[in-house]
Amino acid sequence: MDQIVPDRRPRTANPSSAAPPTGSHGGRGASKSWLGGALLTALLLGLIALSIRSVSGNLTFVLLGSVGLVVGAFHYLFPGSQFFTLALTNFIGVYACIFVFFLESNFHNINPLAQGIAFVLPLIAFLGGAWWRAEDIRRIVMSRRLREGGHFDRIFLWMAPVWGIGALTFLVPAQDMEAQAVGAVFLLAMSAIAAIVALVSRDIAIFLLDAGLLFEGFFQQSARLVLPAFAFLTFYSLCIILFGAIYTIMDRFMAEPNFVIEGVRRDISFAEGIYFSIVTFATVGYGDIHPVSGPVRLICGVEIIMGVLLLLFGFSAIIGHARPVGRQDRNDPL
């Protein structure tokens, strides 16, 4: 039987003070967190839809329609679980990416109808399994508690056969099968995955609940990072501009150009100096611009060291500001 970890939020003797009213700051904070998660989810699904259009234009509409149907049905079955539905939406997006990967690798010649049917089979199976065990899953979802230990063993048990079926599909292209036979194999494989999903729908719901709670906690903590992150980025930008200006000035007043730019040794422009400063500060170094004189190489070394130190101290300061000692957010579900 699942064990629920104790709720870490502080409890009060007065039940009315344990949860903030709808119009309180806590309610507005949760609403903003949910809105931010919804916007990111919509952006993710939009990018996925645009990406898979190159594989099959019809699959784009199947993806968006499936998200609307499955998420709407889950929100109807388990009302009030916004972050659970957000986690489910993102999970469908990740599933779409994996589906397209196998489609492009092994089944790119099957017809669009078979693609759409194969895509929705596991989703329908999950919806059916959730409806079959609705009371149990509703209790899990509405508990808003992380499961003890994360149930890694159960996650592995239902993920292993799914990935095993996916791995076996790589044997299909080597068999020189006809298009209809390949489509039948693909539908058979997706049907097997759908059967597994239907049987383990409860464990998937637990996984989505934990992901949703962590997602909610991430947005609540990130709200406290806005001000320190903006201050860090401001100082980071000033350092980049400073070094970019130094590179440009050195080229202007020294006899020989200090950089080779796309194979040509010439004076660097201010825009190119800013670009080179960015890649140097981040220690990326694409190689399209590189220094050839000793003084500039020395300054590049100084900028690299400053960039590494600034990232270390900057991230440390931001994290420290986000969760100061002795402070605990009442609205943090984690």
mmCIF file of C-alpha atoms in Angstrom:
data_model
loop_
_atom_site.group_PDB
_atom_site.id
_atom_site.type_symbol
_atom_site.label_atom_id
_atom_site.label_comp_id
_atom_site.label_asym_id
_atom_site.label_seq_id
_atom_site.Cartn_x
_atom_site.Cartn_y
_atom_site.Cartn_z
ATOM 1 C CA MET A 1 0.000 0.000 0.000
ATOM 2 C CA ASP A 2 1.198 3.507 -0.772
ATOM 3 C CA GLN A 3 2.472 5.540 2.097
ATOM 4 C CA ILE A 4 1.955 9.271 2.043
ATOM 5 C CA VAL A 5 4.728 11.409 3.420
ATOM 6 C CA PRO A 6 3.671 13.932 6.057
ATOM 7 C CA ASP A 7 2.684 17.348 4.808
ATOM 8 C CA ARG A 8 5.570 19.780 5.414
ATOM 9 C CA ARG A 9 3.406 22.857 5.434
ATOM 10 C CA PRO A 10 2.986 24.390 8.897
ATOM 11 C CA ARG A 11 -0.271 23.497 10.598
ATOM 12 C CA THR A 12 -2.292 25.837 12.762
ATOM 13 C CA ALA A 13 -4.896 25.221 15.403
ATOM 14 C CA ASN A 14 -7.448 27.325 13.559
ATOM 15 C CA PRO A 15 -8.623 25.451 10.438
ATOM 16 C CA SER A 16 -9.692 28.677 8.767
ATOM 17 C CA SER A 17 -6.163 30.057 8.950
ATOM 18 C CA ALA A 18 -4.555 26.929 7.526
ATOM 19 C CA ALA A 19 -5.568 27.793 3.967
ATOM 20 C CA PRO A 20 -5.627 31.352 2.668
ATOM 21 C CA PRO A 21 -8.915 32.676 1.295
ATOM 22 C CA THR A 22 -9.503 32.887 -2.397
ATOM 23 C CA GLY A 23 -8.688 36.550 -2.603
ATOM 24 C CA SER A 24 -5.527 36.379 -0.478
ATOM 25 C CA HIS A 25 -1.975 36.727 -1.664
ATOM 26 C CA GLY A 26 -1.479 32.959 -1.450
ATOM 27 C CA GLY A 27 -4.402 32.342 -3.807
ATOM 28 C CA ARG A 28 -3.102 34.909 -6.271
ATOM 29 C CA GLY A 29 0.374 33.364 -6.089
ATOM 30 C CA ALA A 30 -0.957 29.902 -6.842
ATOM 31 C CA SER A 31 -3.032 31.304 -9.693
ATOM 32 C CA LYS A 32 0.007 33.055 -11.185
ATOM 33 C CA SER A 33 2.059 29.870 -10.846
ATOM 34 C CA TRP A 34 -0.611 27.867 -12.646
ATOM 35 C CA LEU A 35 -0.839 30.523 -15.366
ATOM 36 C CA GLY A 36 2.929 30.451 -15.902
ATOM 37 C CA GLY A 37 2.890 26.663 -16.155
ATOM 38 C CA ALA A 38 -0.011 26.777 -18.601
ATOM 39 C CA LEU A 39 1.792 29.277 -20.837
ATOM 40 C CA LEU A 40 4.975 27.200 -20.887
ATOM 41 C CA THR A 41 2.933 24.103 -21.630
ATOM 42 C CA ALA A 42 1.145 25.836 -24.510
ATOM 43 C CA LEU A 43 4.509 26.980 -25.885
ATOM 44 C CA LEU A 44 5.919 23.457 -25.645
ATOM 45 C CA LEU A 45 2.929 21.921 -27.413
ATOM 46 C CA GLY A 46 3.049 24.603 -30.102
ATOM 47 C CA LEU A 47 6.714 23.882 -30.821
ATOM 48 C CA ILE A 48 6.072 20.137 -30.904
ATOM 49 C CA ALA A 49 3.105 20.624 -33.232
ATOM 50 C CA LEU A 50 5.194 22.715 -35.625
ATOM 51 C CA SER A 51 8.008 20.157 -35.512
ATOM 52 C CA ILE A 52 5.948 17.063 -36.238
ATOM 53 C CA ARG A 53 4.142 18.778 -39.110
ATOM 54 C CA SER A 54 7.138 17.845 -41.265
ATOM 55 C CA VAL A 55 6.422 14.160 -40.525
ATOM 56 C CA SER A 56 2.666 14.262 -40.952
ATOM 57 C CA GLY A 57 0.495 17.336 -41.061
ATOM 58 C CA ASN A 58 -2.518 15.346 -39.867
ATOM 59 C CA LEU A 59 -0.587 14.167 -36.806
ATOM 60 C CA THR A 60 -0.390 17.779 -35.626
ATOM 61 C CA PHE A 61 -4.162 17.996 -35.337
ATOM 62 C CA VAL A 62 -4.282 14.563 -33.721
ATOM 63 C CA LEU A 63 -1.796 15.735 -31.088
ATOM 64 C CA LEU A 64 -3.679 18.917 -30.240
ATOM 65 C CA GLY A 65 -7.054 17.153 -30.300
ATOM 66 C CA SER A 66 -5.761 14.371 -28.051
ATOM 67 C CA VAL A 67 -4.402 16.854 -25.544
ATOM 68 C CA GLY A 68 -7.720 18.670 -25.403
ATOM 69 C CA LEU A 69 -9.756 15.477 -25.060
ATOM 70 C CA VAL A 70 -7.594 13.622 -22.542
ATOM 71 C CA VAL A 71 -6.759 16.637 -20.378
ATOM 72 C CA GLY A 72 -10.371 17.821 -20.442
ATOM 73 C CA ALA A 73 -11.597 14.379 -19.425
ATOM 74 C CA PHE A 74 -9.079 14.166 -16.587
ATOM 75 C CA HIS A 75 -9.958 17.618 -15.342
ATOM 76 C CA TYR A 76 -13.598 16.544 -15.333
ATOM 77 C CA LEU A 77 -12.846 13.306 -13.458
ATOM 78 C CA PHE A 78 -10.417 14.939 -11.004
ATOM 79 C CA PRO A 79 -11.453 18.602 -10.609
ATOM 80 C CA GLY A 80 -9.188 21.063 -8.854
ATOM 81 C CA SER A 81 -5.936 19.351 -9.854
ATOM 82 C CA GLN A 82 -4.514 22.029 -12.151
ATOM 83 C CA PHE A 83 -0.883 21.038 -11.860
ATOM 84 C CA PHE A 84 -1.760 17.380 -12.330
ATOM 85 C CA THR A 85 -3.412 18.239 -15.641
ATOM 86 C CA LEU A 86 -0.420 20.404 -16.589
ATOM 87 C CA ALA A 87 1.908 17.488 -15.882
ATOM 88 C CA LEU A 88 -0.364 15.249 -17.969
ATOM 89 C CA THR A 89 -0.289 17.748 -20.848
ATOM 90 C CA ASN A 90 3.500 17.918 -20.790
ATOM 91 C CA PHE A 91 3.667 14.142 -20.537
ATOM 92 C CA ILE A 92 1.590 13.858 -23.724
ATOM 93 C CA GLY A 93 3.975 16.327 -25.384
ATOM 94 C CA VAL A 94 6.989 14.213 -24.430
ATOM 95 C CA TYR A 95 5.141 11.105 -25.609
ATOM 96 C CA ALA A 96 4.511 12.842 -28.956
ATOM 97 C CA CYS A 97 8.250 13.532 -29.375
ATOM 98 C CA ILE A 98 9.145 9.884 -28.650
ATOM 99 C CA PHE A 99 6.369 8.703 -30.965
ATOM 100 C CA VAL A 100 7.653 10.853 -33.826
ATOM 101 C CA PHE A 101 11.207 9.619 -33.214
ATOM 102 C CA PHE A 102 10.154 5.990 -33.689
ATOM 103 C CA LEU A 103 7.903 6.981 -36.573
ATOM 104 C CA GLU A 104 10.749 8.680 -38.445
ATOM 105 C CA SER A 105 13.212 5.892 -37.639
ATOM 106 C CA ASN A 106 11.198 2.791 -38.478
ATOM 107 C CA PHE A 107 7.701 3.575 -39.774
ATOM 108 C CA HIS A 108 7.925 6.673 -41.959
ATOM 109 C CA ASN A 109 6.128 4.962 -44.880
ATOM 110 C CA ILE A 110 2.860 4.085 -43.143
ATOM 111 C CA ASN A 111 -0.278 6.035 -44.022
ATOM 112 C CA PRO A 112 -1.491 9.023 -41.945
ATOM 113 C CA LEU A 113 -4.592 7.190 -40.689
ATOM 114 C CA ALA A 114 -2.488 4.442 -39.130
ATOM 115 C CA GLN A 115 -0.232 7.096 -37.586
ATOM 116 C CA GLY A 116 -3.173 8.846 -35.941
ATOM 117 C CA ILE A 117 -4.747 5.621 -34.664
ATOM 118 C CA ALA A 118 -1.432 4.397 -33.272
ATOM 119 C CA PHE A 119 -0.840 7.733 -31.516
ATOM 120 C CA VAL A 120 -4.157 7.818 -29.683
ATOM 121 C CA LEU A 121 -4.243 4.144 -28.638
ATOM 122 C CA PRO A 122 -2.109 4.548 -25.455
ATOM 123 C CA LEU A 123 -3.923 7.782 -24.577
ATOM 124 C CA ILE A 124 -7.329 6.130 -24.845
ATOM 125 C CA ALA A 125 -6.036 3.176 -22.829
ATOM 126 C CA PHE A 126 -4.765 5.507 -20.109
ATOM 127 C CA LEU A 127 -8.079 7.355 -20.039
ATOM 128 C CA GLY A 128 -9.975 4.073 -19.830
ATOM 129 C CA GLY A 129 -7.753 2.723 -17.074
ATOM 130 C CA ALA A 130 -8.101 5.959 -15.132
ATOM 131 C CA TRP A 131 -11.893 5.853 -15.461
ATOM 132 C CA TRP A 132 -11.872 2.218 -14.312
ATOM 133 C CA ARG A 133 -9.900 3.153 -11.169
ATOM 134 C CA ALA A 134 -11.290 6.666 -10.812
ATOM 135 C CA GLU A 135 -11.921 6.543 -7.060
ATOM 136 C CA ASP A 136 -8.421 5.324 -6.260
ATOM 137 C CA ILE A 137 -6.759 7.832 -8.581
ATOM 138 C CA ARG A 138 -8.968 10.673 -7.303
ATOM 139 C CA ARG A 139 -7.800 9.959 -3.759
ATOM 140 C CA ILE A 140 -4.184 10.037 -4.932
ATOM 141 C CA VAL A 141 -4.562 13.227 -6.954
ATOM 142 C CA MET A 142 -6.450 15.201 -4.335
ATOM 143 C CA SER A 143 -4.021 14.223 -1.548
ATOM 144 C CA ARG A 144 -1.441 16.685 -2.981
ATOM 145 C CA ARG A 145 1.384 14.762 -1.288
ATOM 146 C CA LEU A 146 4.576 13.354 -2.738
ATOM 147 C CA ARG A 147 4.785 9.560 -2.621
ATOM 148 C CA GLU A 148 7.410 8.124 -0.308
ATOM 149 C CA GLY A 149 10.561 7.092 -2.175
ATOM 150 C CA GLY A 150 9.217 8.081 -5.579
ATOM 151 C CA HIS A 151 8.158 4.463 -6.397
ATOM 152 C CA PHE A 152 11.130 4.103 -8.744
ATOM 153 C CA ASP A 153 10.698 0.338 -8.888
ATOM 154 C CA ARG A 154 7.108 0.638 -10.129
ATOM 155 C CA ILE A 155 8.061 3.296 -12.666
ATOM 156 C CA PHE A 156 10.777 1.003 -13.992
ATOM 157 C CA LEU A 157 8.383 -1.943 -14.183
ATOM 158 C CA TRP A 158 5.978 -0.155 -16.513
ATOM 159 C CA MET A 159 8.616 1.772 -18.430
ATOM 160 C CA ALA A 160 10.838 -1.236 -19.175
ATOM 161 C CA PRO A 161 8.345 -3.202 -21.309
ATOM 162 C CA VAL A 162 7.276 -0.057 -23.160
ATOM 163 C CA TRP A 163 10.857 0.787 -24.097
ATOM 164 C CA GLY A 164 11.460 -2.895 -24.867
ATOM 165 C CA ILE A 165 8.666 -2.872 -27.444
ATOM 166 C CA GLY A 166 10.076 0.337 -28.895
ATOM 167 C CA ALA A 167 13.539 -1.206 -29.156
ATOM 168 C CA LEU A 168 12.173 -4.259 -30.976
ATOM 169 C CA THR A 169 10.678 -2.015 -33.665
ATOM 170 C CA PHE A 170 14.191 -1.235 -34.892
ATOM 171 C CA LEU A 171 14.254 -4.779 -36.288
ATOM 172 C CA VAL A 172 11.397 -3.949 -38.682
ATOM 173 C CA PRO A 173 13.381 -2.023 -41.361
ATOM 174 C CA ALA A 174 15.768 -4.965 -41.762
ATOM 175 C CA GLN A 175 12.936 -7.339 -42.751
ATOM 176 C CA ASP A 176 12.094 -5.695 -46.121
ATOM 177 C CA MET A 177 8.375 -5.842 -45.358
ATOM 178 C CA GLU A 178 5.625 -4.309 -47.434
ATOM 179 C CA ALA A 179 4.068 -1.027 -46.366
ATOM 180 C CA GLN A 180 0.826 -2.641 -45.211
ATOM 181 C CA ALA A 181 2.694 -5.218 -43.143
ATOM 182 C CA VAL A 182 4.826 -2.499 -41.558
ATOM 183 C CA GLY A 183 1.678 -0.564 -40.677
ATOM 184 C CA ALA A 184 0.145 -3.677 -39.116
ATOM 185 C CA VAL A 185 3.298 -4.260 -37.029
ATOM 186 C CA PHE A 186 3.234 -0.643 -35.897
ATOM 187 C CA LEU A 187 -0.418 -0.858 -34.819
ATOM 188 C CA LEU A 188 0.280 -4.155 -33.051
ATOM 189 C CA ALA A 189 3.216 -2.627 -31.142
ATOM 190 C CA MET A 190 1.172 0.425 -30.114
ATOM 191 C CA SER A 191 -1.705 -1.847 -29.054
ATOM 192 C CA ALA A 192 0.665 -3.774 -26.791
ATOM 193 C CA ILE A 193 1.898 -0.498 -25.288
ATOM 194 C CA ALA A 194 -1.717 0.621 -24.825
ATOM 195 C CA ALA A 195 -2.512 -2.585 -22.929
ATOM 196 C CA ILE A 196 0.433 -1.998 -20.589
ATOM 197 C CA VAL A 197 -0.620 1.620 -20.052
ATOM 198 C CA ALA A 198 -4.182 0.569 -19.184
ATOM 199 C CA LEU A 199 -2.914 -1.908 -16.581
ATOM 200 C CA VAL A 200 -0.549 0.564 -14.893
ATOM 201 C CA SER A 201 -2.732 3.689 -15.176
ATOM 202 C CA ARG A 202 -2.713 4.091 -11.396
ATOM 203 C CA ASP A 203 1.091 4.095 -11.225
ATOM 204 C CA ILE A 204 1.245 6.585 -14.091
ATOM 205 C CA ALA A 205 -1.190 8.808 -12.189
ATOM 206 C CA ILE A 206 1.115 8.682 -9.149
ATOM 207 C CA PHE A 207 4.062 9.598 -11.351
ATOM 208 C CA LEU A 208 2.129 12.526 -12.861
ATOM 209 C CA LEU A 209 1.040 13.697 -9.416
ATOM 210 C CA ASP A 210 4.625 13.820 -8.166
ATOM 211 C CA ALA A 211 5.721 15.600 -11.352
ATOM 212 C CA GLY A 212 2.870 18.100 -10.983
ATOM 213 C CA LEU A 213 3.734 18.870 -7.364
ATOM 214 C CA LEU A 214 7.404 19.358 -8.229
ATOM 215 C CA PHE A 215 6.302 21.548 -11.150
ATOM 216 C CA GLU A 216 4.180 23.655 -8.809
ATOM 217 C CA GLY A 217 7.005 23.960 -6.282
ATOM 218 C CA PHE A 218 9.387 25.024 -9.046
ATOM 219 C CA PHE A 219 7.122 27.896 -10.107
ATOM 220 C CA GLN A 220 6.560 29.034 -6.539
ATOM 221 C CA GLN A 221 10.302 29.128 -5.924
ATOM 222 C CA SER A 222 11.092 30.734 -9.271
ATOM 223 C CA ALA A 223 8.823 33.677 -8.379
ATOM 224 C CA ARG A 224 11.363 34.596 -5.697
ATOM 225 C CA LEU A 225 14.208 34.456 -8.230
ATOM 226 C CA VAL A 226 13.009 37.285 -10.475
ATOM 227 C CA LEU A 227 14.697 40.194 -8.676
ATOM 228 C CA PRO A 228 18.083 38.542 -7.915
ATOM 229 C CA ALA A 229 18.187 36.981 -11.380
ATOM 230 C CA PHE A 230 17.554 40.365 -12.993
ATOM 231 C CA ALA A 231 20.330 41.938 -10.904
ATOM 232 C CA PHE A 232 22.692 39.113 -11.855
ATOM 233 C CA LEU A 233 21.883 39.413 -15.563
ATOM 234 C CA THR A 234 22.371 43.181 -15.400
ATOM 235 C CA PHE A 235 25.874 42.842 -13.962
ATOM 236 C CA TYR A 236 26.598 39.969 -16.359
ATOM 237 C CA SER A 237 25.590 42.155 -19.317
ATOM 238 C CA LEU A 238 27.720 45.061 -18.114
ATOM 239 C CA CYS A 239 30.800 42.811 -17.961
ATOM 240 C CA ILE A 240 30.148 41.525 -21.472
ATOM 241 C CA ILE A 241 29.743 45.060 -22.837
ATOM 242 C CA LEU A 242 32.887 46.201 -21.027
ATOM 243 C CA PHE A 243 35.080 43.492 -22.541
ATOM 244 C CA GLY A 244 33.440 43.878 -25.956
ATOM 245 C CA ALA A 245 34.304 47.573 -25.915
ATOM 246 C CA ILE A 246 37.892 46.787 -24.877
ATOM 247 C CA TYR A 247 38.354 44.427 -27.824
ATOM 248 C CA THR A 248 36.982 47.021 -30.246
ATOM 249 C CA ILE A 249 39.142 49.836 -28.824
ATOM 250 C CA MET A 250 42.303 47.718 -28.942
ATOM 251 C CA ASP A 251 41.748 46.989 -32.624
ATOM 252 C CA ARG A 252 41.225 50.688 -33.284
ATOM 253 C CA PHE A 253 44.437 51.897 -31.631
ATOM 254 C CA MET A 254 46.854 49.038 -32.276
ATOM 255 C CA ALA A 255 48.842 48.759 -35.498
ATOM 256 C CA GLU A 256 47.743 45.243 -36.444
ATOM 257 C CA PRO A 257 44.288 43.636 -36.128
ATOM 258 C CA ASN A 258 44.020 41.401 -33.091
ATOM 259 C CA PHE A 259 41.424 38.924 -34.405
ATOM 260 C CA VAL A 260 40.933 36.482 -37.235
ATOM 261 C CA ILE A 261 37.264 36.651 -38.215
ATOM 262 C CA GLU A 262 35.980 33.840 -40.447
ATOM 263 C CA GLY A 263 39.486 33.192 -41.735
ATOM 264 C CA VAL A 264 40.359 36.860 -42.382
ATOM 265 C CA ARG A 265 42.537 38.965 -40.088
ATOM 266 C CA ARG A 266 40.848 42.335 -39.793
ATOM 267 C CA ASP A 267 39.553 44.897 -37.312
ATOM 268 C CA ILE A 268 36.654 43.730 -35.221
ATOM 269 C CA SER A 269 33.399 45.717 -35.190
ATOM 270 C CA PHE A 270 31.568 46.610 -31.991
ATOM 271 C CA ALA A 271 28.794 44.081 -32.687
ATOM 272 C CA GLU A 272 31.380 41.374 -33.347
ATOM 273 C CA GLY A 273 33.224 42.415 -30.203
ATOM 274 C CA ILE A 274 30.042 41.977 -28.140
ATOM 275 C CA TYR A 275 29.421 38.596 -29.736
ATOM 276 C CA PHE A 276 33.000 37.470 -29.085
ATOM 277 C CA SER A 277 32.726 38.728 -25.502
ATOM 278 C CA ILE A 278 29.555 36.681 -24.967
ATOM 279 C CA VAL A 279 31.060 33.408 -26.203
ATOM 280 C CA THR A 280 34.292 34.072 -24.289
ATOM 281 C CA PHE A 281 32.485 34.942 -21.043
ATOM 282 C CA ALA A 282 30.444 31.748 -21.394
ATOM 283 C CA THR A 283 33.594 29.741 -22.325
ATOM 284 C CA VAL A 284 31.892 28.466 -25.499
ATOM 285 C CA GLY A 285 34.392 29.425 -28.224
ATOM 286 C CA TYR A 286 32.812 28.583 -31.572
ATOM 287 C CA GLY A 287 36.029 29.363 -33.451
ATOM 288 C CA ASP A 288 34.568 31.743 -36.015
ATOM 289 C CA ILE A 289 36.374 34.595 -34.213
ATOM 290 C CA HIS A 290 39.618 33.996 -32.362
ATOM 291 C CA PRO A 291 42.405 36.250 -31.016
ATOM 292 C CA VAL A 292 45.878 36.180 -32.549
ATOM 293 C CA SER A 293 47.797 38.770 -30.505
ATOM 294 C CA GLY A 294 49.261 38.299 -27.040
ATOM 295 C CA PRO A 295 47.580 41.268 -25.295
ATOM 296 C CA VAL A 296 44.105 40.262 -26.461
ATOM 297 C CA ARG A 297 44.676 36.644 -25.501
ATOM 298 C CA LEU A 298 45.623 37.809 -22.017
ATOM 299 C CA ILE A 299 42.418 39.836 -21.734
ATOM 300 C CA CYS A 300 40.419 36.853 -23.002
ATOM 301 C CA GLY A 301 41.918 34.753 -20.212
ATOM 302 C CA VAL A 302 40.905 37.362 -17.643
ATOM 303 C CA GLU A 303 37.355 37.444 -19.043
ATOM 304 C CA ILE A 304 37.059 33.654 -18.921
ATOM 305 C CA ILE A 305 38.137 33.560 -15.272
ATOM 306 C CA MET A 306 35.750 36.393 -14.406
ATOM 307 C CA GLY A 307 32.918 34.623 -16.205
ATOM 308 C CA VAL A 308 33.420 31.372 -14.299
ATOM 309 C CA LEU A 309 33.687 33.156 -10.941
ATOM 310 C CA LEU A 310 30.663 35.319 -11.665
ATOM 311 C CA LEU A 311 28.559 32.266 -12.524
ATOM 312 C CA LEU A 312 29.621 30.494 -9.331
ATOM 313 C CA PHE A 313 29.033 33.419 -6.987
ATOM 314 C CA GLY A 314 25.979 34.618 -8.902
ATOM 315 C CA PHE A 315 24.149 31.292 -8.766
ATOM 316 C CA SER A 316 25.063 30.904 -5.113
ATOM 317 C CA ALA A 317 23.636 34.341 -4.310
ATOM 318 C CA ILE A 318 20.449 33.693 -6.304
ATOM 319 C CA ILE A 319 19.803 30.343 -4.618
ATOM 320 C CA GLY A 320 20.513 31.829 -1.207
ATOM 321 C CA HIS A 321 18.056 34.651 -1.869
ATOM 322 C CA ALA A 322 15.401 32.228 -3.104
ATOM 323 C CA ARG A 323 15.385 30.142 0.076
ATOM 324 C CA PRO A 324 16.819 32.102 3.001
ATOM 325 C CA VAL A 325 17.605 30.348 6.266
ATOM 326 C CA GLY A 326 14.661 30.007 8.625
ATOM 327 C CA ARG A 327 12.048 30.872 5.992
ATOM 328 C CA GLN A 328 9.438 28.477 4.697
ATOM 329 C CA ASP A 329 6.721 29.231 2.190
ATOM 330 C CA ARG A 330 3.296 28.245 3.426
ATOM 331 C CA ASN A 331 2.117 27.763 -0.139
ATOM 332 C CA ASP A 332 4.992 25.465 -1.139
ATOM 333 C CA PRO A 333 3.569 21.942 -1.555
ATOM 334 C CA LEU A 334 7.018 20.448 -1.209
#
